[in-house]
XYZ file of C-alpha atoms in Angstrom:
632
model
C 114.600 110.016 101.375
C 112.366 113.017 102.106
C 109.062 112.459 103.910
C 107.010 113.514 100.686
C 108.845 110.923 98.661
C 108.337 108.265 101.230
C 104.778 109.063 101.150
C 104.337 108.943 97.542
C 106.419 105.745 97.280
C 104.173 103.977 99.956
C 101.003 105.124 98.324
C 102.375 104.109 95.063
C 103.061 100.636 96.657
C 99.382 100.365 98.052
C 97.987 101.218 94.615
C 100.345 98.588 92.743
C 99.614 95.824 95.395
C 95.744 96.428 95.301
C 95.537 96.685 91.765
C 97.538 93.281 90.960
C 95.092 91.473 93.532
C 91.951 93.044 91.921
C 93.188 92.016 88.391
C 93.852 88.669 89.641
C 90.106 88.243 90.661
C 88.507 90.391 88.174
C 85.554 89.399 86.392
C 85.261 89.298 82.636
C 81.390 89.348 82.493
C 79.061 91.597 84.572
C 78.124 90.534 88.029
C 74.840 90.187 89.544
C 72.142 92.777 90.532
C 72.925 96.083 88.636
C 76.191 95.359 87.136
C 74.933 94.267 83.741
C 72.933 97.442 83.409
C 75.348 99.849 84.386
C 77.770 98.353 81.864
C 75.052 98.614 79.055
C 74.289 102.152 80.238
C 78.081 103.181 79.892
C 78.585 101.493 76.775
C 75.670 102.869 74.916
C 76.321 106.245 76.582
C 72.833 106.155 78.102
C 71.393 106.694 81.327
C 71.593 104.592 84.471
C 69.032 103.850 87.054
C 68.594 106.869 89.870
C 70.168 109.007 90.729
C 71.935 108.765 87.033
C 75.661 108.713 88.010
C 76.822 110.652 84.903
C 80.246 110.839 86.068
C 80.738 106.798 86.672
C 79.116 106.310 83.028
C 81.571 108.892 81.517
C 84.559 107.515 83.148
C 83.676 103.831 82.486
C 83.049 104.712 78.740
C 86.779 106.134 78.763
C 88.154 102.915 80.293
C 86.071 100.826 77.852
C 88.234 102.410 74.789
C 91.117 100.486 75.938
C 91.929 97.720 73.781
C 92.104 94.814 76.260
C 89.433 91.989 76.927
C 85.848 92.456 76.626
C 83.612 95.304 77.049
C 82.438 94.037 80.359
C 86.108 93.308 81.553
C 87.030 96.845 80.730
C 83.797 97.824 82.605
C 85.032 96.034 85.657
C 88.641 97.595 85.100
C 86.738 100.781 85.583
C 86.182 99.663 89.099
C 89.441 98.005 89.635
C 91.608 101.245 89.002
C 89.755 103.711 91.445
C 89.535 101.104 94.208
C 93.111 100.540 94.214
C 93.340 104.470 94.049
C 91.020 104.756 96.815
C 93.227 102.485 98.988
C 96.560 104.799 98.088
C 94.614 107.854 98.733
C 93.577 106.578 102.209
C 97.144 105.806 103.031
C 97.774 109.254 102.140
C 95.010 110.728 104.260
C 96.485 108.505 107.160
C 100.271 110.393 106.576
C 98.294 113.623 107.119
C 96.809 112.392 110.536
C 99.511 110.728 112.286
C 102.377 112.362 114.126
C 104.898 109.773 114.042
C 108.281 110.588 115.308
C 110.115 107.951 113.078
C 109.707 107.412 109.288
C 109.415 103.643 109.940
C 106.099 104.132 112.141
C 104.711 106.541 109.176
C 105.282 103.838 106.751
C 103.793 101.193 108.660
C 100.699 103.312 109.306
C 100.344 103.893 105.482
C 101.029 100.375 104.614
C 98.561 98.919 107.134
C 95.623 101.183 106.606
C 95.870 101.299 102.895
C 96.113 97.721 102.372
C 93.816 96.879 105.220
C 91.107 99.047 103.218
C 92.284 97.381 99.955
C 91.762 93.717 101.479
C 88.463 94.675 103.157
C 85.602 92.455 102.162
C 83.394 95.151 100.562
C 85.790 97.376 98.607
C 87.217 94.194 97.146
C 83.954 92.949 96.132
C 83.105 96.353 94.681
C 86.385 96.363 92.800
C 86.201 93.539 90.420
C 82.487 94.115 88.990
C 80.920 97.201 87.405
C 79.320 99.505 90.041
C 79.776 102.802 91.109
C 81.084 102.474 94.641
C 84.812 102.079 93.642
C 84.624 105.364 91.894
C 82.782 107.497 94.300
C 84.991 106.413 97.188
C 87.948 107.045 95.409
C 86.785 110.537 94.953
C 85.809 110.836 98.844
C 89.352 109.773 99.716
C 90.828 112.177 97.330
C 88.499 114.882 98.969
C 89.861 113.768 102.392
C 93.607 114.145 101.448
C 92.748 117.462 99.838
C 91.182 118.806 103.035
C 93.819 117.279 105.299
C 96.268 119.011 103.586
C 94.794 122.277 103.210
C 94.032 121.983 106.986
C 97.913 121.692 107.435
C 99.049 124.340 104.736
C 96.072 126.712 104.620
C 96.597 126.684 100.856
C 93.070 127.806 99.374
C 93.954 126.176 96.031
C 93.581 122.649 97.799
C 90.152 123.808 99.235
C 89.140 124.815 95.800
C 90.273 121.564 94.472
C 88.501 119.858 97.173
C 85.026 121.829 96.154
C 85.626 120.447 92.643
C 86.018 116.863 93.899
C 83.137 116.969 96.151
C 81.074 118.399 93.228
C 82.307 115.258 91.047
C 81.281 112.741 93.875
C 77.793 113.992 93.739
C 77.532 113.021 90.175
C 78.553 109.309 91.074
C 76.491 108.526 94.096
C 75.245 111.568 96.218
C 73.594 109.876 98.904
C 77.217 108.400 100.432
C 78.851 111.518 99.776
C 76.108 113.589 101.746
C 76.569 110.915 104.625
C 80.516 111.645 104.586
C 79.922 115.297 104.312
C 79.110 115.368 108.147
C 82.602 114.498 108.843
C 84.354 116.856 106.082
C 82.000 119.668 107.417
C 83.598 119.138 111.090
C 87.084 118.844 109.509
C 86.519 122.463 107.812
C 84.624 123.982 110.915
C 87.466 123.065 113.210
C 90.151 124.255 111.004
C 88.244 127.747 110.233
C 86.469 127.960 113.673
C 85.171 131.608 113.867
C 85.816 132.542 110.529
C 83.735 129.833 108.944
C 81.154 132.336 107.843
C 83.898 134.899 106.643
C 85.848 132.505 104.640
C 85.852 133.890 101.231
C 87.776 130.743 100.030
C 85.025 128.547 101.680
C 82.198 129.922 99.906
C 84.101 130.000 96.272
C 84.640 126.160 97.197
C 81.066 125.578 97.643
C 80.281 127.116 94.576
C 82.640 125.185 92.512
C 81.107 122.052 94.242
C 77.535 123.297 92.915
C 78.910 124.129 89.668
C 80.873 120.977 89.118
C 77.884 118.476 89.959
C 75.454 120.847 87.770
C 77.789 120.708 84.808
C 78.018 116.764 84.944
C 74.400 116.391 85.559
C 73.636 118.128 82.319
C 74.828 114.831 80.674
C 71.350 113.219 81.718
C 69.012 115.482 79.812
C 71.505 115.755 76.699
C 71.798 111.835 76.462
C 68.119 111.425 77.024
C 67.151 113.920 74.166
C 69.100 111.361 71.808
C 67.234 108.417 72.978
C 69.986 105.949 73.733
C 69.627 102.475 74.133
C 69.429 102.406 77.733
C 67.839 105.551 78.967
C 66.334 105.011 82.579
C 63.777 107.604 83.463
C 64.033 109.432 80.236
C 65.155 112.659 82.175
C 64.558 114.937 79.345
C 62.016 117.193 81.026
C 62.771 119.117 84.307
C 60.111 116.858 86.041
C 61.616 113.709 85.156
C 64.999 115.008 85.588
C 64.603 116.076 89.170
C 62.540 112.722 89.776
C 65.596 111.035 88.685
C 68.539 112.592 90.504
C 66.503 112.718 93.760
C 65.891 109.032 93.490
C 62.233 109.428 93.579
C 61.903 105.432 92.750
C 63.837 104.566 95.821
C 62.478 106.604 98.253
C 59.289 104.119 98.905
C 61.753 101.731 100.733
C 62.589 104.241 103.337
C 61.373 103.046 106.869
C 62.236 103.582 110.462
C 59.959 100.799 111.650
C 63.008 98.282 111.646
C 65.583 100.419 112.696
C 66.749 98.166 115.501
C 67.089 95.049 113.353
C 68.834 97.026 110.657
C 71.338 98.288 112.935
C 72.259 95.137 114.319
C 72.633 94.007 110.961
C 75.250 96.913 110.682
C 76.995 96.021 113.762
C 77.003 92.458 112.760
C 79.381 93.362 109.681
C 81.984 95.118 111.571
C 83.801 92.123 113.026
C 84.063 90.224 109.842
C 84.754 92.847 107.514
C 88.682 92.595 107.763
C 89.131 89.371 109.276
C 87.400 86.554 111.089
C 85.476 87.610 114.182
C 88.180 85.901 116.569
C 90.986 87.526 114.781
C 89.595 91.231 114.531
C 92.946 93.035 115.462
C 91.942 95.515 113.097
C 88.901 96.992 115.385
C 91.207 96.839 118.383
C 93.615 99.012 116.582
C 91.128 101.253 115.368
C 89.649 101.760 118.688
C 93.317 102.743 119.861
C 93.575 105.040 117.066
C 90.394 106.823 117.830
C 91.103 107.016 121.540
C 94.394 108.712 120.573
C 92.814 111.207 118.250
C 90.280 112.022 120.974
C 93.021 112.783 123.229
C 95.455 114.930 120.827
C 93.597 115.959 117.850
C 89.881 116.464 118.714
C 88.815 117.924 115.458
C 90.307 115.097 113.581
C 88.305 112.580 116.113
C 85.094 114.192 115.190
C 86.006 113.976 111.591
C 86.078 110.380 111.707
C 83.256 110.036 114.477
C 80.760 111.962 112.706
C 81.447 109.710 109.404
C 80.342 106.675 111.283
C 77.784 108.388 113.150
C 75.827 109.588 109.908
C 76.376 106.314 108.283
C 75.162 104.146 111.274
C 71.982 106.303 111.220
C 71.352 105.990 107.523
C 71.681 102.231 107.421
C 69.074 101.945 110.226
C 66.343 103.517 108.028
C 67.569 102.245 104.633
C 66.604 98.506 104.143
C 67.658 97.844 100.673
C 69.684 94.482 100.957
C 71.626 94.091 97.980
C 73.907 96.937 98.291
C 74.011 97.576 101.910
C 77.510 96.841 102.161
C 78.245 99.630 100.014
C 76.558 101.938 102.370
C 78.908 100.741 105.093
C 81.829 101.650 103.370
C 82.269 105.007 105.178
C 82.352 103.348 108.258
C 84.982 100.820 107.104
C 86.936 103.968 105.918
C 86.703 105.481 109.272
C 87.944 102.349 110.748
C 90.961 101.908 108.455
C 92.002 105.663 109.224
C 91.742 105.064 113.066
C 93.697 101.648 112.403
C 96.557 103.645 110.888
C 96.688 106.012 113.626
C 96.858 103.059 115.989
C 99.366 101.563 113.967
C 101.873 104.343 113.726
C 101.464 104.971 117.812
C 102.332 101.182 118.450
C 105.236 101.170 115.806
C 106.536 104.322 117.514
C 106.650 102.626 121.167
C 109.983 100.467 120.911
C 113.167 102.350 121.570
C 115.372 99.994 119.708
C 115.272 99.850 115.953
C 115.289 95.838 116.043
C 112.151 96.054 118.182
C 110.267 98.618 116.166
C 110.754 96.424 113.048
C 109.272 93.273 114.834
C 106.586 95.316 116.184
C 106.004 96.616 112.451
C 106.421 92.925 110.953
C 103.722 91.986 113.410
C 101.336 95.029 112.541
C 101.826 94.115 108.868
C 99.913 90.848 109.711
C 96.887 92.730 109.717
C 96.146 93.569 106.226
C 97.567 90.032 105.379
C 94.855 88.385 107.502
C 92.493 90.430 106.029
C 93.559 89.374 102.522
C 93.550 85.411 103.644
C 90.195 85.825 105.129
C 88.496 87.620 102.329
C 90.321 85.837 99.400
C 87.646 82.913 99.453
C 84.594 85.414 99.186
C 86.243 87.259 96.260
C 88.071 84.725 94.104
C 87.314 84.221 90.485
C 85.007 81.529 90.797
C 82.456 84.029 91.623
C 82.509 85.115 87.923
C 82.058 81.565 86.623
C 78.825 81.556 88.877
C 77.426 84.491 86.749
C 78.407 82.908 83.464
C 76.935 79.541 84.448
C 73.653 80.970 85.661
C 73.055 83.036 82.442
C 74.201 80.209 79.993
C 71.922 77.703 81.780
C 69.114 80.064 80.560
C 70.324 80.776 77.189
C 70.875 77.215 76.081
C 67.428 76.246 76.884
C 65.673 78.407 74.576
C 64.759 77.439 71.059
C 65.540 80.135 67.913
C 63.568 83.428 67.909
C 62.247 82.946 71.505
C 60.582 85.478 73.534
C 62.044 85.709 77.276
C 59.936 87.256 80.063
C 61.703 87.609 83.488
C 61.650 89.546 86.504
C 65.095 88.241 87.827
C 67.366 91.203 87.782
C 70.442 88.851 88.372
C 69.498 86.983 85.138
C 68.341 90.104 83.191
C 71.397 92.358 83.804
C 74.218 89.917 82.529
C 71.812 88.438 79.775
C 71.466 92.164 78.660
C 74.900 92.870 78.275
C 75.568 89.458 76.325
C 72.540 90.087 74.254
C 73.294 93.658 73.368
C 77.030 93.997 73.381
C 78.464 90.516 72.745
C 75.724 89.449 70.603
C 74.873 86.173 72.249
C 71.429 84.985 71.235
C 70.503 88.102 69.048
C 67.502 86.103 68.093
C 66.096 86.157 71.540
C 63.699 89.106 72.702
C 63.978 89.858 76.419
C 61.562 91.628 78.488
C 61.968 92.666 82.084
C 58.410 92.475 83.381
C 59.518 94.478 86.607
C 60.651 97.383 84.583
C 57.146 97.414 82.788
C 55.762 99.637 85.364
C 58.104 102.640 84.017
C 56.869 104.599 81.063
C 60.690 104.853 79.717
C 60.969 100.982 79.604
C 57.661 100.375 77.528
C 58.844 103.266 75.072
C 62.029 101.508 74.834
C 60.470 98.079 73.915
C 58.310 100.081 71.249
C 61.654 101.075 69.673
C 63.733 97.813 70.147
C 60.969 95.373 69.156
C 58.402 97.079 66.983
C 56.955 93.891 65.709
C 56.510 92.428 69.107
C 54.742 95.578 70.354
C 52.318 96.051 67.292
C 51.255 92.808 67.956
C 50.096 93.809 71.537
C 48.832 97.421 70.654
C 45.402 96.959 71.752
C 46.552 96.062 75.054
C 49.614 98.704 74.952
C 46.856 101.428 74.321
C 44.903 100.482 77.772
C 48.112 100.216 79.872
C 49.972 103.238 78.628
C 47.907 105.999 80.060
C 47.937 103.678 83.362
C 51.789 103.797 83.599
C 51.766 107.732 82.937
C 49.486 108.130 85.952
C 51.379 105.793 88.160
C 54.782 107.626 87.654
C 53.014 110.957 87.852
C 50.894 109.956 91.198
C 52.924 107.184 92.757
C 50.762 107.823 95.725
C 47.524 106.895 93.950
C 48.880 103.300 93.351
C 49.129 102.666 97.141
C 45.887 104.583 98.240
C 43.583 103.707 95.402
C 42.571 100.044 95.394
C 40.570 100.084 92.435
C 43.432 101.721 90.554
C 45.682 99.464 91.694
C 43.614 96.476 90.447
C 43.174 97.928 87.114
C 46.808 98.541 86.878
C 47.687 95.239 87.734
C 45.092 93.660 85.373
C 46.193 95.673 82.643
C 49.703 94.717 82.935
C 48.938 91.270 83.141
C 46.910 91.480 80.034
C 49.860 92.849 78.376
C 52.232 90.330 79.275
C 49.492 87.447 78.300
C 49.225 89.150 74.883
C 52.884 89.127 74.289
C 52.892 85.413 75.124
C 49.920 84.687 72.913
C 51.031 86.722 69.868
C 54.658 85.970 69.910
C 54.550 82.258 70.830
C 57.799 80.349 71.665
C 57.783 81.942 74.820
C 59.703 81.344 78.103
C 59.622 82.662 81.739
C 62.234 82.477 84.734
C 61.214 80.809 87.848
C 60.009 84.148 89.437
C 57.292 84.462 86.928
C 55.816 80.965 87.877
C 54.774 82.499 91.364
C 53.315 85.572 91.043
C 53.211 88.992 88.669
C 55.373 91.923 89.303
C 52.632 94.353 90.205
C 51.123 91.834 92.749
C 48.189 90.032 90.831
C 48.813 86.235 90.418
C 49.913 86.476 86.785
C 51.135 82.539 87.146
C 47.621 81.579 87.773
C 46.270 83.289 84.602
C 49.072 81.927 82.751
C 48.268 78.552 83.911
C 44.719 78.563 82.909
C 45.872 78.345 78.848
C 49.217 76.992 79.409
C 51.746 74.594 80.771
C 54.885 75.774 82.222
C 57.403 73.241 81.317
C 60.993 72.954 82.655
C 63.704 73.766 79.974
C 66.924 74.361 81.463
C 66.545 76.933 84.197
C 63.591 78.375 82.321
C 60.091 77.351 81.906
C 58.569 77.139 78.167
C 54.927 78.643 78.167
C 53.190 75.876 75.941
C 49.624 75.712 74.886
C 47.106 72.908 76.400
C 47.238 71.352 79.865
C 49.021 67.938 79.605
C 52.088 67.032 80.795
C 55.545 66.968 78.971
C 58.739 65.638 80.221
C 61.511 68.340 81.146
C 63.947 68.634 77.936
C 67.418 67.114 78.264
C 69.410 70.339 78.276
C 72.007 70.001 80.884
C 71.686 72.251 83.971
C 75.440 73.162 84.879
C 76.036 73.669 88.757
C 79.946 73.228 89.094
C 80.641 76.733 89.920
C 77.796 77.492 91.979
C 78.456 74.334 93.983
C 82.395 74.777 94.172
C 83.175 74.428 97.960
C 86.513 76.716 97.430
C 84.216 79.743 97.292
C 82.460 81.089 100.095
C 79.540 83.569 100.355
C 78.044 85.900 103.392
C 74.659 85.058 104.526
C 73.476 88.455 102.875
C 75.278 87.455 99.443
C 73.075 87.503 96.470
C 74.112 84.092 95.705
C 72.918 82.241 98.799
C 69.934 84.714 99.196
C 68.603 84.678 95.471
C 70.589 82.395 93.203
C 70.751 78.979 95.193
C 67.034 79.092 96.061
C 66.369 79.383 91.976
C 68.296 76.244 91.139
C 66.692 74.387 94.234
C 63.066 75.471 93.071
C 63.905 74.553 89.728
C 65.042 71.066 90.059
C 62.314 70.668 92.592
C 59.984 71.468 89.652
C 61.479 69.124 87.421
C 61.108 66.358 90.201
C 57.492 67.261 90.267
C 56.862 67.008 86.506
C 58.860 63.688 86.048
C 56.847 62.014 89.363
C 53.670 63.128 87.620
C 54.937 61.068 84.741
C 55.897 58.503 86.872
C 59.320 58.320 86.114
C 60.513 58.202 89.672
C 63.941 57.270 89.233
C 64.732 60.533 87.156
C 62.417 62.459 89.493
C 64.248 61.268 92.578
C 67.566 62.414 90.915
C 66.244 65.959 90.169
C 65.165 66.205 94.128
C 68.706 64.957 94.936
C 70.145 67.764 92.945
C 67.705 70.286 94.600
C 69.103 68.857 98.125
C 72.310 69.814 97.363
C 71.407 73.615 97.570
C 69.539 73.293 100.617
C 70.369 70.153 102.798
C 68.593 70.944 105.557
C 65.248 71.243 103.770
C 62.588 69.148 105.183
C 60.234 69.455 102.216
C 62.710 68.009 99.848
C 63.708 65.104 102.359
C 60.114 64.518 102.833
C 59.507 64.276 98.848
C 62.486 62.027 98.611
C 61.130 59.715 101.050
C 57.666 59.757 99.358
C 59.254 59.208 95.827
C 61.273 56.338 96.959
C 58.580 54.443 98.621
C 56.388 55.016 95.482
C 59.375 53.636 93.166
C 59.982 50.732 95.288
C 56.314 49.708 96.218
C 55.420 46.400 94.542
C 53.256 46.509 91.581
C 49.321 46.337 92.095
């Protein structure tokens, strides 16, 4: 078999194996965090959160046309396909890098690197939910293959194609595209050397990249002008368009004060990404591959080294936790590539054919270990956790309810079910955290005109404050008087919604404090009781205790011991604490009613989510004492 056909066959095998695994663990509902809103944005051909990701929305909408499963499953499939393709393309990139003497060594290098990347904890996670990263890194790996093939063949058509792919990647997630650009620049400069500033083909390629990105980003103002259902940022003016694509909303999170802590978190991910720490053979293979590149192909060494360096620098100043793993993917790509180089070297060492096959069989255990280690973190049960979390809320509400929430993990999946699957279409859902965005206030006026008419007085006061907050974001930080006025107007708007709609419910986060920093919960409790209803709280007039309702709260999926989570996963960090707090508050209400047996049962359920909690243990001890105390 010619080597070119062998490469294609191996890459196709990597793609097929990866896709089968992804389909077996694919979600049928949106995931937590941004997955639900991304699904709705693609479904409605709207605009997603900054930087807008137009190519992702168009690609996902195209996949949604397939006549299979639910809309959410198709949106998740739009991640599975490019993720599997990214792994296959990485194996082709490794084939361009290695200098194996024997085809068995080449095949082993491609299989080990491609499947290792496919079964890495992070890529696998993003392959099974609607998110932008699988498509983006598929384009990044296509860019790597094109540039490496161009370096070998000096075919300028490949360089032009690389320009188009890079431009397209900027229309998916431009931050990580720029992060990897340092490595790609080293590859191009190392290839052209002194001709880099005289290369007509390079300048044409750069022009193609700019034109491609510009053409794709015209989607944002075009769709904004049509006022789609989900129109984040409403980027139909030059100012709003620029603010949106540059991620102005996210720049406030940048910091350099905690760089040491953040870099330590970055380094902690490396030994567990591909295997348990004690079995991190992949890192040893990658180290061997990096050393070989340094000795034999210095340009290719700097290609992978600069990708890692830029990535490590970025995560040191970018503290957002929920998608931090996505920003580590460039490093994981570099590790997988170097692992392929190391595999080819080891597979080439034995002189006898039998020993080579033994070496290759051992090396193929590296992706097998990654698969076995990461399957418990990526199993299908994670899908049921999302479904369970949302259904525990939807079952609790009476007909024609108003739900106020700042819980993005609840809002995203519920928004999808409400708007696309038409689950509980009678409910009006307001994400209070988004009320600080003008576009979201405008969307509520269009979606719920009757509700917003009832709060017109408060809305008229709040609108100019939102406009100023958006136009002058620094004012909100520096002007205490403006900040107080803003928070007060926001709280009054939310309180007016509750008072004039009635039949209102809030999620647990709104029992703590308002999204603007003012104590909204205290203002609610002046006139209302927050009564536990499922995992929500019904806002009821008066100040007297009522027992929690009998709506069951399902916890089978989230307490399933077969599913494992990393410490920074959204489930242990954000979902489990909600369940624990809800059961504790239900227990408090029952204790106040002196229904001690029922209260103890609720606290015991809370303890299952945090067995080491002294607060819950002490309360259980106190309640058991009250229950068992002799009557006076």
